[in-house]
PDB file of C-alpha atoms and ligand atoms in Angstrom:
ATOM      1  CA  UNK A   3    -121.042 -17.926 -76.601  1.00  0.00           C
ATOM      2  CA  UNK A   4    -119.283 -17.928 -73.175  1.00  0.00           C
ATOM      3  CA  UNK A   5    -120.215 -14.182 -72.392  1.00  0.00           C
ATOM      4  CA  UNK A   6    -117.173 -13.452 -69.204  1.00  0.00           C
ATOM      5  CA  UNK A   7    -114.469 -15.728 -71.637  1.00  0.00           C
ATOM      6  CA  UNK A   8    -116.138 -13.651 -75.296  1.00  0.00           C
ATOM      7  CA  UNK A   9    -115.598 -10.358 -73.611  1.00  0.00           C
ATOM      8  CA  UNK A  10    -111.743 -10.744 -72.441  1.00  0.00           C
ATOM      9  CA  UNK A  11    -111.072 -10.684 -76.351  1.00  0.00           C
ATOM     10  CA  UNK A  12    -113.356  -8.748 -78.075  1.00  0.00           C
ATOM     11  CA  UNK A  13    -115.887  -5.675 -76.656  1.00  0.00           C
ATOM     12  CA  UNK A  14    -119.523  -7.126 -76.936  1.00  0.00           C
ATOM     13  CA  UNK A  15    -122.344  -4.794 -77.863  1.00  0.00           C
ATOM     14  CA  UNK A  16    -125.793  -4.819 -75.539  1.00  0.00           C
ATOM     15  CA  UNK A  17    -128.758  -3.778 -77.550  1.00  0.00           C
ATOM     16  CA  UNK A  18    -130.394  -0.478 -76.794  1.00  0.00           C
ATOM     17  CA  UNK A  19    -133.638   1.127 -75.016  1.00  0.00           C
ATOM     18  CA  UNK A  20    -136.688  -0.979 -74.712  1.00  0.00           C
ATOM     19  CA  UNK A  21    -139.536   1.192 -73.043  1.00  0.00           C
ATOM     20  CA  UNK A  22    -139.026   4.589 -75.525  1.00  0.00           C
ATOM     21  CA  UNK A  23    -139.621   1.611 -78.241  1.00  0.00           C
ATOM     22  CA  UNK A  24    -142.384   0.433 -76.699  1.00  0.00           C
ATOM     23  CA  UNK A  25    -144.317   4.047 -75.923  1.00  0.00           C
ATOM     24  CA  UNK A  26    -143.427   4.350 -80.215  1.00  0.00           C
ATOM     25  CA  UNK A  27    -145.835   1.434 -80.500  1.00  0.00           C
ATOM     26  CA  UNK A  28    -148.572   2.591 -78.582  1.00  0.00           C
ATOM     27  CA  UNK A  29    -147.408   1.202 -74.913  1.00  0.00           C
ATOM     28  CA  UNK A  30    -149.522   3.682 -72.382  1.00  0.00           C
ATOM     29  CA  UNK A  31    -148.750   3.434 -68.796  1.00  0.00           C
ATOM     30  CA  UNK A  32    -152.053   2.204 -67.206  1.00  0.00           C
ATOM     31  CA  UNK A  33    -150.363  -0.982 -66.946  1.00  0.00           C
ATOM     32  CA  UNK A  34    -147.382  -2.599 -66.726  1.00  0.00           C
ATOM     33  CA  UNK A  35    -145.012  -2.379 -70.080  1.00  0.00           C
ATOM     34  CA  UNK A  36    -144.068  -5.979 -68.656  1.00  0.00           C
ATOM     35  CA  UNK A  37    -147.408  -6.973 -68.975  1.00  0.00           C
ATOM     36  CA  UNK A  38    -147.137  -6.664 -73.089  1.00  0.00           C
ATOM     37  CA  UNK A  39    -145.182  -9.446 -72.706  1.00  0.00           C
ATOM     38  CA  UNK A  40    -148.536 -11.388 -72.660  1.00  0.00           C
ATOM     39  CA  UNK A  41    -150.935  -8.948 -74.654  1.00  0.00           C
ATOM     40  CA  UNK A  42    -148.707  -7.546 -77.268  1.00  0.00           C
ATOM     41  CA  UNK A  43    -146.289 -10.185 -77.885  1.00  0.00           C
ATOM     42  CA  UNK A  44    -145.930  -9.260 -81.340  1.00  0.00           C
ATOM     43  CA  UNK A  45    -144.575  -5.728 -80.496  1.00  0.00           C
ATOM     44  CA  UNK A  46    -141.908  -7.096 -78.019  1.00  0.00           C
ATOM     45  CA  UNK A  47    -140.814  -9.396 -80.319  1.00  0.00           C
ATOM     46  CA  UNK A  48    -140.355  -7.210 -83.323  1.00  0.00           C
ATOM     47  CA  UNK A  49    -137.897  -4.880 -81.221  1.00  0.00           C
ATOM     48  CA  UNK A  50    -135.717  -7.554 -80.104  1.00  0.00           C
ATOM     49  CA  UNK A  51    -135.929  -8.857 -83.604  1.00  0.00           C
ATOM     50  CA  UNK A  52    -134.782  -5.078 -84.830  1.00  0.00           C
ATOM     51  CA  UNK A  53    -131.672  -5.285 -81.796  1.00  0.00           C
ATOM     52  CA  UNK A  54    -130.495  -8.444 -83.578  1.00  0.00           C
ATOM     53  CA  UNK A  55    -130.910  -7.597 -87.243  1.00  0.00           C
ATOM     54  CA  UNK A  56    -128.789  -4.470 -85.823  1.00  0.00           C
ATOM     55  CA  UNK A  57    -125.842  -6.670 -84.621  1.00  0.00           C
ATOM     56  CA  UNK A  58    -126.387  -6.809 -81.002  1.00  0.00           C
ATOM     57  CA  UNK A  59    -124.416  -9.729 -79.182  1.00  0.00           C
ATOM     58  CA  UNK A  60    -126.632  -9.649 -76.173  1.00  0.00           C
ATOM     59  CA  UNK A  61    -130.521  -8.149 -75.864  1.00  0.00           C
ATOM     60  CA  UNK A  62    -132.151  -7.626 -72.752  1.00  0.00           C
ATOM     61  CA  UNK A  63    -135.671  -8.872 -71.941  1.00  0.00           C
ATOM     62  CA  UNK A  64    -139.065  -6.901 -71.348  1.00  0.00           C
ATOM     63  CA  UNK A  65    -138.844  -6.766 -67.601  1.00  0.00           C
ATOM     64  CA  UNK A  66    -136.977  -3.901 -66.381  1.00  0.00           C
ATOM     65  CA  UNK A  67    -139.991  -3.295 -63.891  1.00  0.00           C
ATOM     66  CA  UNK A  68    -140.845  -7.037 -63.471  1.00  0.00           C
ATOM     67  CA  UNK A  69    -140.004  -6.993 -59.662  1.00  0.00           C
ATOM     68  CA  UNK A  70    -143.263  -7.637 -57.394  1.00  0.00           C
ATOM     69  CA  UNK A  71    -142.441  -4.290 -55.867  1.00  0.00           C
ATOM     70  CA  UNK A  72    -142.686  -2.623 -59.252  1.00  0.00           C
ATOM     71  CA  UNK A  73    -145.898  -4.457 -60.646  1.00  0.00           C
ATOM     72  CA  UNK A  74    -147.830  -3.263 -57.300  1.00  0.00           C
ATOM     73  CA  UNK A  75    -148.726   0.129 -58.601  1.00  0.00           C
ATOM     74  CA  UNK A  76    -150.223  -1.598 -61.757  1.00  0.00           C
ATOM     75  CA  UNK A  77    -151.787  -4.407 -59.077  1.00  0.00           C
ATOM     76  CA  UNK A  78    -150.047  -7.147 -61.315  1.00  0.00           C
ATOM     77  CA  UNK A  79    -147.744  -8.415 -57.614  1.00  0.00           C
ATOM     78  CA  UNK A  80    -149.367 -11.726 -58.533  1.00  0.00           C
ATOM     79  CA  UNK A  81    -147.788 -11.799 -62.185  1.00  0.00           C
ATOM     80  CA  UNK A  82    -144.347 -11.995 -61.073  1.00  0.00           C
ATOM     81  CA  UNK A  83    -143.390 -15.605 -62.486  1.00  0.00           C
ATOM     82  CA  UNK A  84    -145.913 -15.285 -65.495  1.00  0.00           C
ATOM     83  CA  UNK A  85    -144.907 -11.572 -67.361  1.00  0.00           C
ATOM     84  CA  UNK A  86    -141.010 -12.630 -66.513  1.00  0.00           C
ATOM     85  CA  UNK A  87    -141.011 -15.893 -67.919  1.00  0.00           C
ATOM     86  CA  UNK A  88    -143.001 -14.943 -71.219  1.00  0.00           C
ATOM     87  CA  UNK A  89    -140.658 -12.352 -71.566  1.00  0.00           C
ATOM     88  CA  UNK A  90    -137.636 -14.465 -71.537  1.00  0.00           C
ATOM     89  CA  UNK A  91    -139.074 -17.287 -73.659  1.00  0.00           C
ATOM     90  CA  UNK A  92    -140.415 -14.113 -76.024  1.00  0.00           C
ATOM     91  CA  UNK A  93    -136.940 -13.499 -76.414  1.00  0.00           C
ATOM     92  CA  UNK A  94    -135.133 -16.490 -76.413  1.00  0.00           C
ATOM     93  CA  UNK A  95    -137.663 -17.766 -79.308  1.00  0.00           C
ATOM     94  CA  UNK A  96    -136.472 -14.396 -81.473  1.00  0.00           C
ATOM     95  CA  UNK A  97    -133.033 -15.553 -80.719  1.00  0.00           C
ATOM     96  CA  UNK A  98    -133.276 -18.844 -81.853  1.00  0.00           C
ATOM     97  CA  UNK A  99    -134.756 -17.815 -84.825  1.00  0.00           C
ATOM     98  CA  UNK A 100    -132.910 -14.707 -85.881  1.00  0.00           C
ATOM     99  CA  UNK A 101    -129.503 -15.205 -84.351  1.00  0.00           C
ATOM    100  CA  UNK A 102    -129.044 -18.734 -82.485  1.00  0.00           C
ATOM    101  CA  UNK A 103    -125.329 -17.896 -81.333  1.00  0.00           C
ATOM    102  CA  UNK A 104    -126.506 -14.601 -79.412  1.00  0.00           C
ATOM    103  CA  UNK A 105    -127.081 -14.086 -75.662  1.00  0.00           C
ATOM    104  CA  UNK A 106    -130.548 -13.049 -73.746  1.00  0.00           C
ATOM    105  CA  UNK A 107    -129.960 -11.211 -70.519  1.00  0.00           C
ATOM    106  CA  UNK A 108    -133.090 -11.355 -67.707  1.00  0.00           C
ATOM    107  CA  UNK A 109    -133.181  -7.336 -67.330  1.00  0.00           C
ATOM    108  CA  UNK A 110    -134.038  -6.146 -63.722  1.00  0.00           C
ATOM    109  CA  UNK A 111    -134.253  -2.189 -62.512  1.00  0.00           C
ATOM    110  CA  UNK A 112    -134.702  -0.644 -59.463  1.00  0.00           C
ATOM    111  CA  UNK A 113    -137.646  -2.351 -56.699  1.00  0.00           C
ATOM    112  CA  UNK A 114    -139.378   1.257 -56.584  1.00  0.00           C
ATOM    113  CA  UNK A 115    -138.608   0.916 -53.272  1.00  0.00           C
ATOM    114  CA  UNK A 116    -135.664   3.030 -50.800  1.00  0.00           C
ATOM    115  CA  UNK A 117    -134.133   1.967 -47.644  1.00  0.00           C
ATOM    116  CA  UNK A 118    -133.810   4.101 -44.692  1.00  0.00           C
ATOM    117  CA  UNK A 119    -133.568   6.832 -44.163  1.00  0.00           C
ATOM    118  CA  UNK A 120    -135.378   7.754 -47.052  1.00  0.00           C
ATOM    119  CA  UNK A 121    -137.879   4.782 -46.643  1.00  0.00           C
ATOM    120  CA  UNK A 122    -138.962   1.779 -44.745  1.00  0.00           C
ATOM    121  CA  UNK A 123    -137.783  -1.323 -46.826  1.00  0.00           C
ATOM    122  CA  UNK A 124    -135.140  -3.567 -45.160  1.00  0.00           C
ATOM    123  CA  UNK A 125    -132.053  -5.336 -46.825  1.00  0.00           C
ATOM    124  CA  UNK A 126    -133.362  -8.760 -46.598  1.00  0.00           C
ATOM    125  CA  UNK A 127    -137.176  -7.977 -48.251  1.00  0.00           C
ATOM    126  CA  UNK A 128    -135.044  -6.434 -50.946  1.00  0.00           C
ATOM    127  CA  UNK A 129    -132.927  -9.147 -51.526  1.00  0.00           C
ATOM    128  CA  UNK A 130    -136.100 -11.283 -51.805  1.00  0.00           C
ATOM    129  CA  UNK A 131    -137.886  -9.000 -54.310  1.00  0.00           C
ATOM    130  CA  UNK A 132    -134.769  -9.344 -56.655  1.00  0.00           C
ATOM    131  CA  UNK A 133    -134.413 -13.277 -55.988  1.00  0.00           C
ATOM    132  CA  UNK A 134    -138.013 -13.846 -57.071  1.00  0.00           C
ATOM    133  CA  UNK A 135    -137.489 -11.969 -60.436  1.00  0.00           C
ATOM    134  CA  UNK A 136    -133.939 -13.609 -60.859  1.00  0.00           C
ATOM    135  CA  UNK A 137    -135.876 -16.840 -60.425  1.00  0.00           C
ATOM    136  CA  UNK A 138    -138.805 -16.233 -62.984  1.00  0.00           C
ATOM    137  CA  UNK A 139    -135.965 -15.463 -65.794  1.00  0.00           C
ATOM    138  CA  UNK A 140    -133.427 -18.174 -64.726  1.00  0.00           C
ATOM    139  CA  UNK A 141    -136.306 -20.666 -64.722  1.00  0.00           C
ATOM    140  CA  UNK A 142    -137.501 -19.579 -68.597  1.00  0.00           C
ATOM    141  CA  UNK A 143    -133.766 -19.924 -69.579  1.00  0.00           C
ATOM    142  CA  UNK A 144    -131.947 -16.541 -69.467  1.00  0.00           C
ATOM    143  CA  UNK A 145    -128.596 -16.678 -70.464  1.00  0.00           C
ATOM    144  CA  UNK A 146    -127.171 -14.005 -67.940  1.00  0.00           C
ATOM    145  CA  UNK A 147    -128.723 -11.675 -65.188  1.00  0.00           C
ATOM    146  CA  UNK A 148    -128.112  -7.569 -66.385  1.00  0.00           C
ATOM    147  CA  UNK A 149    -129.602  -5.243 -63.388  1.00  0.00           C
ATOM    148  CA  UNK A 150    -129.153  -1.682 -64.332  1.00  0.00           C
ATOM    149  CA  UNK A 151    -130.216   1.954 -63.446  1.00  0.00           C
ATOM    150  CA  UNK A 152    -129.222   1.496 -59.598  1.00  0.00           C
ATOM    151  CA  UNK A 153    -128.531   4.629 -57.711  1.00  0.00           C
ATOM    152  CA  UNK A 154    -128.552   3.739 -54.021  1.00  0.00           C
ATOM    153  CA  UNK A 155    -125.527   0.811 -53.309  1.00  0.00           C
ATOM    154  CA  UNK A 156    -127.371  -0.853 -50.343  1.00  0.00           C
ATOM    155  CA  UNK A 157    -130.631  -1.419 -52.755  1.00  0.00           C
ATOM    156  CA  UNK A 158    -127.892  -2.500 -55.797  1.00  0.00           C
ATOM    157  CA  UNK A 159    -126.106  -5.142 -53.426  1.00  0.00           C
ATOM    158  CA  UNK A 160    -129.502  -6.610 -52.287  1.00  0.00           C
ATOM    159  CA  UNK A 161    -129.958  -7.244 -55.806  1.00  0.00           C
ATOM    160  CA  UNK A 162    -126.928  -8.587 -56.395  1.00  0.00           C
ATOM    161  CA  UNK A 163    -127.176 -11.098 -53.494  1.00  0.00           C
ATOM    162  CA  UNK A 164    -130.776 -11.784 -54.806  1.00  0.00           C
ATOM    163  CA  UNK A 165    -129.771 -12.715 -58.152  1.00  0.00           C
ATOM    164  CA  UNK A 166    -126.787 -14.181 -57.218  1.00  0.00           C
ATOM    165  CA  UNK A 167    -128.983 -16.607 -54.913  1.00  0.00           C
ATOM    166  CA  UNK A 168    -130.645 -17.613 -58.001  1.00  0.00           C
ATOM    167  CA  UNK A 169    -128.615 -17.608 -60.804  1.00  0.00           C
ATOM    168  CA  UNK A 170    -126.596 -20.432 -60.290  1.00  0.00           C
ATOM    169  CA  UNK A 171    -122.883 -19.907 -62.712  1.00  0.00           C
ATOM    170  CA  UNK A 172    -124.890 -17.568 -64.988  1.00  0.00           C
ATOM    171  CA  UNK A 173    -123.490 -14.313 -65.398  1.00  0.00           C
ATOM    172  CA  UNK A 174    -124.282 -11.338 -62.836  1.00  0.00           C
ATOM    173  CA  UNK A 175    -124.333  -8.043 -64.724  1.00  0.00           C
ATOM    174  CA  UNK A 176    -125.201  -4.651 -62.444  1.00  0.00           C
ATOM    175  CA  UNK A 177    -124.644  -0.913 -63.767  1.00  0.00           C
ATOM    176  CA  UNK A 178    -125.286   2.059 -61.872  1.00  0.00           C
ATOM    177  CA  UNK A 179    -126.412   5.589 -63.202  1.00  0.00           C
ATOM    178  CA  UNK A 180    -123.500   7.934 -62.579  1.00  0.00           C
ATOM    179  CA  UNK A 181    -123.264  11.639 -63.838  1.00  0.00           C
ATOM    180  CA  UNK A 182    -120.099  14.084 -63.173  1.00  0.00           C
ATOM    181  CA  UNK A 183    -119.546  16.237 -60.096  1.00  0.00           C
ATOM    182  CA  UNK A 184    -116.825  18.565 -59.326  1.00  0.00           C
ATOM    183  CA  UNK A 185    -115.279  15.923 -57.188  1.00  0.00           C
ATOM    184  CA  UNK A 186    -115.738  12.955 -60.239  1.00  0.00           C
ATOM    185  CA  UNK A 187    -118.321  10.736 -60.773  1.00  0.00           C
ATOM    186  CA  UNK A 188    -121.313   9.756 -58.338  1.00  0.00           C
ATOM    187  CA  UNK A 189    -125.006   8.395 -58.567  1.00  0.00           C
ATOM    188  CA  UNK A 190    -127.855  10.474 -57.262  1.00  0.00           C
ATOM    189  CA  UNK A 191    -126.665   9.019 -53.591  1.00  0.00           C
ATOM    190  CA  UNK A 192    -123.328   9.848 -53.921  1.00  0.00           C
ATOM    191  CA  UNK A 193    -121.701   6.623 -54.295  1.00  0.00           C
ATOM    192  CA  UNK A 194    -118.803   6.646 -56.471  1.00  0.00           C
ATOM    193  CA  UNK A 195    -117.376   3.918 -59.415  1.00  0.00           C
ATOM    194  CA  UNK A 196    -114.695   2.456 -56.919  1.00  0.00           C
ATOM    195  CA  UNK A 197    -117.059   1.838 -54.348  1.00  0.00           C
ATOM    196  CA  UNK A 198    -119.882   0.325 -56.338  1.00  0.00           C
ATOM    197  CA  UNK A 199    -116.836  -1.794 -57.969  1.00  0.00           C
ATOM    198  CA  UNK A 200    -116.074  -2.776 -54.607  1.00  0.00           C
ATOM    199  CA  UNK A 201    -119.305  -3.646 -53.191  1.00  0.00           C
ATOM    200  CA  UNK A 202    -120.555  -5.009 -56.385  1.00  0.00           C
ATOM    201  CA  UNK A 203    -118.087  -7.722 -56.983  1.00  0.00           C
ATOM    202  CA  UNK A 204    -117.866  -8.726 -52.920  1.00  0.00           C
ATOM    203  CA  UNK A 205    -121.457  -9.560 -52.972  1.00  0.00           C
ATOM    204  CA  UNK A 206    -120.928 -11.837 -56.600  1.00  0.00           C
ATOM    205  CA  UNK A 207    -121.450  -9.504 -59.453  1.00  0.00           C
ATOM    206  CA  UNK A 208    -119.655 -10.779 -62.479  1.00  0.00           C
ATOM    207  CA  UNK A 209    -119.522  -7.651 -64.490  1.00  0.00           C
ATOM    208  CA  UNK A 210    -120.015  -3.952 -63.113  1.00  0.00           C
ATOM    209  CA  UNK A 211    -120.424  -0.547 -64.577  1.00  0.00           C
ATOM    210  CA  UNK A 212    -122.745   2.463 -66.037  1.00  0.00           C
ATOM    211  CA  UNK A 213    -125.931   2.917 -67.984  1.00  0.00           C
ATOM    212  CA  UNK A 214    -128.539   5.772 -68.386  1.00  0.00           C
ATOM    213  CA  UNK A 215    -128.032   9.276 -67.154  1.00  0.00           C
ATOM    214  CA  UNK A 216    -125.158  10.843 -69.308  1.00  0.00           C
ATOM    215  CA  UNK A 217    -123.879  10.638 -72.732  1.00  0.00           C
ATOM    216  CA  UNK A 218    -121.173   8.746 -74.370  1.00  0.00           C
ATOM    217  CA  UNK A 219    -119.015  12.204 -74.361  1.00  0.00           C
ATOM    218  CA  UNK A 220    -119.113  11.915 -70.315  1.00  0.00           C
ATOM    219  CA  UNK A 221    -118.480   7.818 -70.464  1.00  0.00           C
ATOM    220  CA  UNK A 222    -114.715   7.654 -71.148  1.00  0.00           C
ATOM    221  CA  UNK A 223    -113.743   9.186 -67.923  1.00  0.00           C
ATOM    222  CA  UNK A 224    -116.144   7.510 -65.889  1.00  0.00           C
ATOM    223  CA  UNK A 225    -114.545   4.126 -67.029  1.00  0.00           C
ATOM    224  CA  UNK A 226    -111.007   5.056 -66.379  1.00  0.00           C
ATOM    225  CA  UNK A 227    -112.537   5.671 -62.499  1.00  0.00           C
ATOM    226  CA  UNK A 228    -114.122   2.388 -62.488  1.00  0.00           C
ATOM    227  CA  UNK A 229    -110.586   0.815 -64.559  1.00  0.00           C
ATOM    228  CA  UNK A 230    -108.237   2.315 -61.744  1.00  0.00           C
ATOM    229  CA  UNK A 231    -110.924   0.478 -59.378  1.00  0.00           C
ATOM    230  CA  UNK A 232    -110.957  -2.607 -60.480  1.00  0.00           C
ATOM    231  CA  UNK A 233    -109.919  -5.312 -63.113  1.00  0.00           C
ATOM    232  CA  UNK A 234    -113.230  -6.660 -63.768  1.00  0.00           C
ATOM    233  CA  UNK A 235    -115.594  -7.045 -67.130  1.00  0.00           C
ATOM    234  CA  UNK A 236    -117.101  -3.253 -67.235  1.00  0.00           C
ATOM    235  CA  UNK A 237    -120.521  -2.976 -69.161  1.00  0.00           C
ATOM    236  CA  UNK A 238    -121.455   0.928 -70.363  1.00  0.00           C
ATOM    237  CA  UNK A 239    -125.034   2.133 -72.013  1.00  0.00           C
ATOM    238  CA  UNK A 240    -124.860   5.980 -72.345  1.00  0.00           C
ATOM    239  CA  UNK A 241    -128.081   7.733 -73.075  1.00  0.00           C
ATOM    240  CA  UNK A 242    -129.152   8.977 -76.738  1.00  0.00           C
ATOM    241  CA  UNK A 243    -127.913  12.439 -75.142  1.00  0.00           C
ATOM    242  CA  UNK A 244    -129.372  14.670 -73.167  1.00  0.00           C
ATOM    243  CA  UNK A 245    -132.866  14.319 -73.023  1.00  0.00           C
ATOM    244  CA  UNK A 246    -135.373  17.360 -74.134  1.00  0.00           C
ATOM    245  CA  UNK A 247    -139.179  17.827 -74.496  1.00  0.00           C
ATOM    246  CA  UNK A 248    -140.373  18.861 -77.867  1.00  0.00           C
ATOM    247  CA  UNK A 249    -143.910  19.401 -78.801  1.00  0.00           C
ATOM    248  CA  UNK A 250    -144.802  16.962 -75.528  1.00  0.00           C
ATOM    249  CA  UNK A 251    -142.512  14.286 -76.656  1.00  0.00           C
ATOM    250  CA  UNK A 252    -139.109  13.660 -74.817  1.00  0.00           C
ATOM    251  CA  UNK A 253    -136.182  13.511 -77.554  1.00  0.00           C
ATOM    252  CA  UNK A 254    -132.845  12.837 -76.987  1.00  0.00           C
ATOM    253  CA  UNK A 255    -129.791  14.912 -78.629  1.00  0.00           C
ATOM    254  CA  UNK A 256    -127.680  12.239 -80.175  1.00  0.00           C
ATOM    255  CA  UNK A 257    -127.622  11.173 -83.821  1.00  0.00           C
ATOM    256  CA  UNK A 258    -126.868   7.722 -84.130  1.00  0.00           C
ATOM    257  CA  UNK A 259    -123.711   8.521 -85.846  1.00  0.00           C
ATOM    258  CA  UNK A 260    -122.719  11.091 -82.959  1.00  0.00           C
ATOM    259  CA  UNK A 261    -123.636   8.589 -80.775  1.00  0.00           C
ATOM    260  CA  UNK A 262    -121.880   5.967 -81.819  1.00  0.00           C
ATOM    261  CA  UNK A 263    -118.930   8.477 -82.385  1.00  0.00           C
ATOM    262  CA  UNK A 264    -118.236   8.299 -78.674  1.00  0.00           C
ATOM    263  CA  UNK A 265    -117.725   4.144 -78.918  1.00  0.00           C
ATOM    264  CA  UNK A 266    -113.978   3.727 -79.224  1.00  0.00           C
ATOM    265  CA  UNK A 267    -112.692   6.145 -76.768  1.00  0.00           C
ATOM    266  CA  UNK A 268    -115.147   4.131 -74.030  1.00  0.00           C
ATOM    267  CA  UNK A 269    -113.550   0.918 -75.384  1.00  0.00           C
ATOM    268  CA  UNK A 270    -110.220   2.430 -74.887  1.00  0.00           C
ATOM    269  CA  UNK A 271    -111.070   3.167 -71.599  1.00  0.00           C
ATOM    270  CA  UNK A 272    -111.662  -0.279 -70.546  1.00  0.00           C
ATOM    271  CA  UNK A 273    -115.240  -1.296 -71.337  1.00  0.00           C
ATOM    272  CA  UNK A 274    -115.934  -4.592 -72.464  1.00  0.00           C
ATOM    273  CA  UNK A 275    -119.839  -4.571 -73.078  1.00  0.00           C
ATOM    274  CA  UNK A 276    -121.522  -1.129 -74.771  1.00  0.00           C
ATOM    275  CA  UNK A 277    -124.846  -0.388 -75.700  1.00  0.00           C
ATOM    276  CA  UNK A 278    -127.242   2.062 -75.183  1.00  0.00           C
ATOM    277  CA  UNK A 279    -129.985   3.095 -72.747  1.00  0.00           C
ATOM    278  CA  UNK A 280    -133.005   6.014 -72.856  1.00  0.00           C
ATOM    279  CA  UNK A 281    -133.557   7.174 -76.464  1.00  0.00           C
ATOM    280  CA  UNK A 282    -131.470   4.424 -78.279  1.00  0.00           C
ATOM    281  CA  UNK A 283    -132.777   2.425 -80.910  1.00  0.00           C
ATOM    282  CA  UNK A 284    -131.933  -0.041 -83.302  1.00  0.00           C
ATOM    283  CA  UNK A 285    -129.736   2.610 -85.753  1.00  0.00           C
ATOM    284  CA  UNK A 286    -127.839   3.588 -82.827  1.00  0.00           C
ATOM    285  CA  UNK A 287    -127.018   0.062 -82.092  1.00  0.00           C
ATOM    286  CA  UNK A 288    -126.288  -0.245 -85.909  1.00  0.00           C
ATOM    287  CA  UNK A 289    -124.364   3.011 -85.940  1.00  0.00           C
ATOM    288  CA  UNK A 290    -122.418   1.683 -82.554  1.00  0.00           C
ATOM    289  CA  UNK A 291    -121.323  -1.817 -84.480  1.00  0.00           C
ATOM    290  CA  UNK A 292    -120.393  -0.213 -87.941  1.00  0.00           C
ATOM    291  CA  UNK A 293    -118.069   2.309 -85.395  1.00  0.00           C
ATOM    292  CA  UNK A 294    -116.435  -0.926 -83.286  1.00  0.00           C
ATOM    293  CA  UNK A 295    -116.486  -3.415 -86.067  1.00  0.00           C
ATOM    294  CA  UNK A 296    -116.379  -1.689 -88.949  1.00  0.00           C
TER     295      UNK A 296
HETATM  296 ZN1   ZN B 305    -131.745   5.201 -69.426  1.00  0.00          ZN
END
């Protein structure tokens, strides 16, 4: 599958949260969740396994906090190359098995890390964080690049340059978490869908867009912002809804079915890749095909 040619004629579905999934299986955070890539293989596998038995075109590698900047605070810097590649090839083997015509995108979140004048990392040390991750999942055979959560546009275009460095003509996929304000849309640093569109694609991202933060009853009008920006591919992962702690356990408001309600009217607002982020699983993913494919 050509992913930027598939999604001009049909919308292509992402698969959904990996780290709730993992903390379901026992993941506890005095180490990296990256680093079951290597001790709990099994577990990994068996959710990207559950993504593709769902119907998910494209699912998203173990490595959201692969970047050496993230895998400090568990002192795993060193494992940079070594917990990215095993998660790609983890991946890639349960897509060749289960579903050989499907894509596997190198995931990559934020470095942990903020620019002045909130903090004391520079552009360029950025940039290199996010090549040497790009790197590690380009060299174990990712299909595509998908960067998401961003808030702060200077960090998100040093990633984009980073994995652009490094990712050859494989896709560039970045998505920013947005949430509504009086005045429209804006991340947590107040940048807004036109100018992450603009940024984004100047510094040689491929597809832009939203993930985490709000719920697919906020998403429609969020797209047509980023649609009046811009003609580009537009990727969207709304949350499970709104997040809520019950008896010490963070659940999300969405059924499946009410999440997956929400799935047309973002289509028909421009988006050409949906899936979900925190609290999705495999039935919303399932719920979100039966509602686009019937
Ligand atoms: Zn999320």
């Amino acid at each position: 599958m050509d992913l930027l040619t598939e999604l001009r004629s049909r919308p292509l579905i992402f698969d959904g949260a990996m780290g709730t999934q993992l903390i379901a299986a026992g993941y506890r955070p005095v180490e990296s969740p990256e680093s079951w890539n290597v001790s709990n293989p099994e577990v990994v596998a068996a959710i990207h396994r559950a993504y593709l038995e769902a119907g998910a075109d494209i699912i998203e590698t173990n490595s959201f906090g692969g970047s050496r900047s993230k895998l400090t605070a568990y002192h795993e810097a060193e494992r940079v190359v070594e917990l990215n590649g095993a998660g790609a090839r983890l991946a890639m083997a349960v897509r060749d098995e289960v579903a050989p015509d499907k894509l596997v995108a190198g995931d990559i979140g934020p470095s942990g890390r903020m620019m002045p004048p909130l903090g004391d990392a520079t552009a360029d040390e950025l940039r290199d964080v996010f090549a040497e991750q790009s790197e590690a999942l380009v060299a174990a055979g990712v299909d595509l690049i998908a960067m998401t959560t961003f808030f702060d546009l200077a960090e998100a275009k040093a990633a984009v340059l980073g994995a652009r460095a490094m990712a050859g003509s494989l896709p560039v996929l970045i998505s920013l978490a947005f949430k509504p304000s009086p005045r429209g849309y804006r991340t947590m640093m107040g940048v807004t869908p036109a100018q992450a569109a603009a940024t984004l694609l100047e510094a040689g991202a491929d597809v832009v867009g939203a993930n985490c933060e709000i719920t697919g009853e906020d998403m429609p009008g969020l797209v047509a912002e980023f649609r009046a920006a811009t003609e580009a591919p537009l990727v969207i992962q709304p949350n499970a809804g709104q997040p809520s702690l019950v008896d010490g356990h963070t659940t999300y408001g969405e059924t499946p079915e009410s999440f997956a309600s929400f799935m047309p009217a973002i289509v028909a607002a421009g988006a050409n890749i949906v899936g979900g982020c925190c609290g999705t699983t495999p039935a919303y993913i399932a719920a979100l095909v039966a509602a686009l494919r019937g």
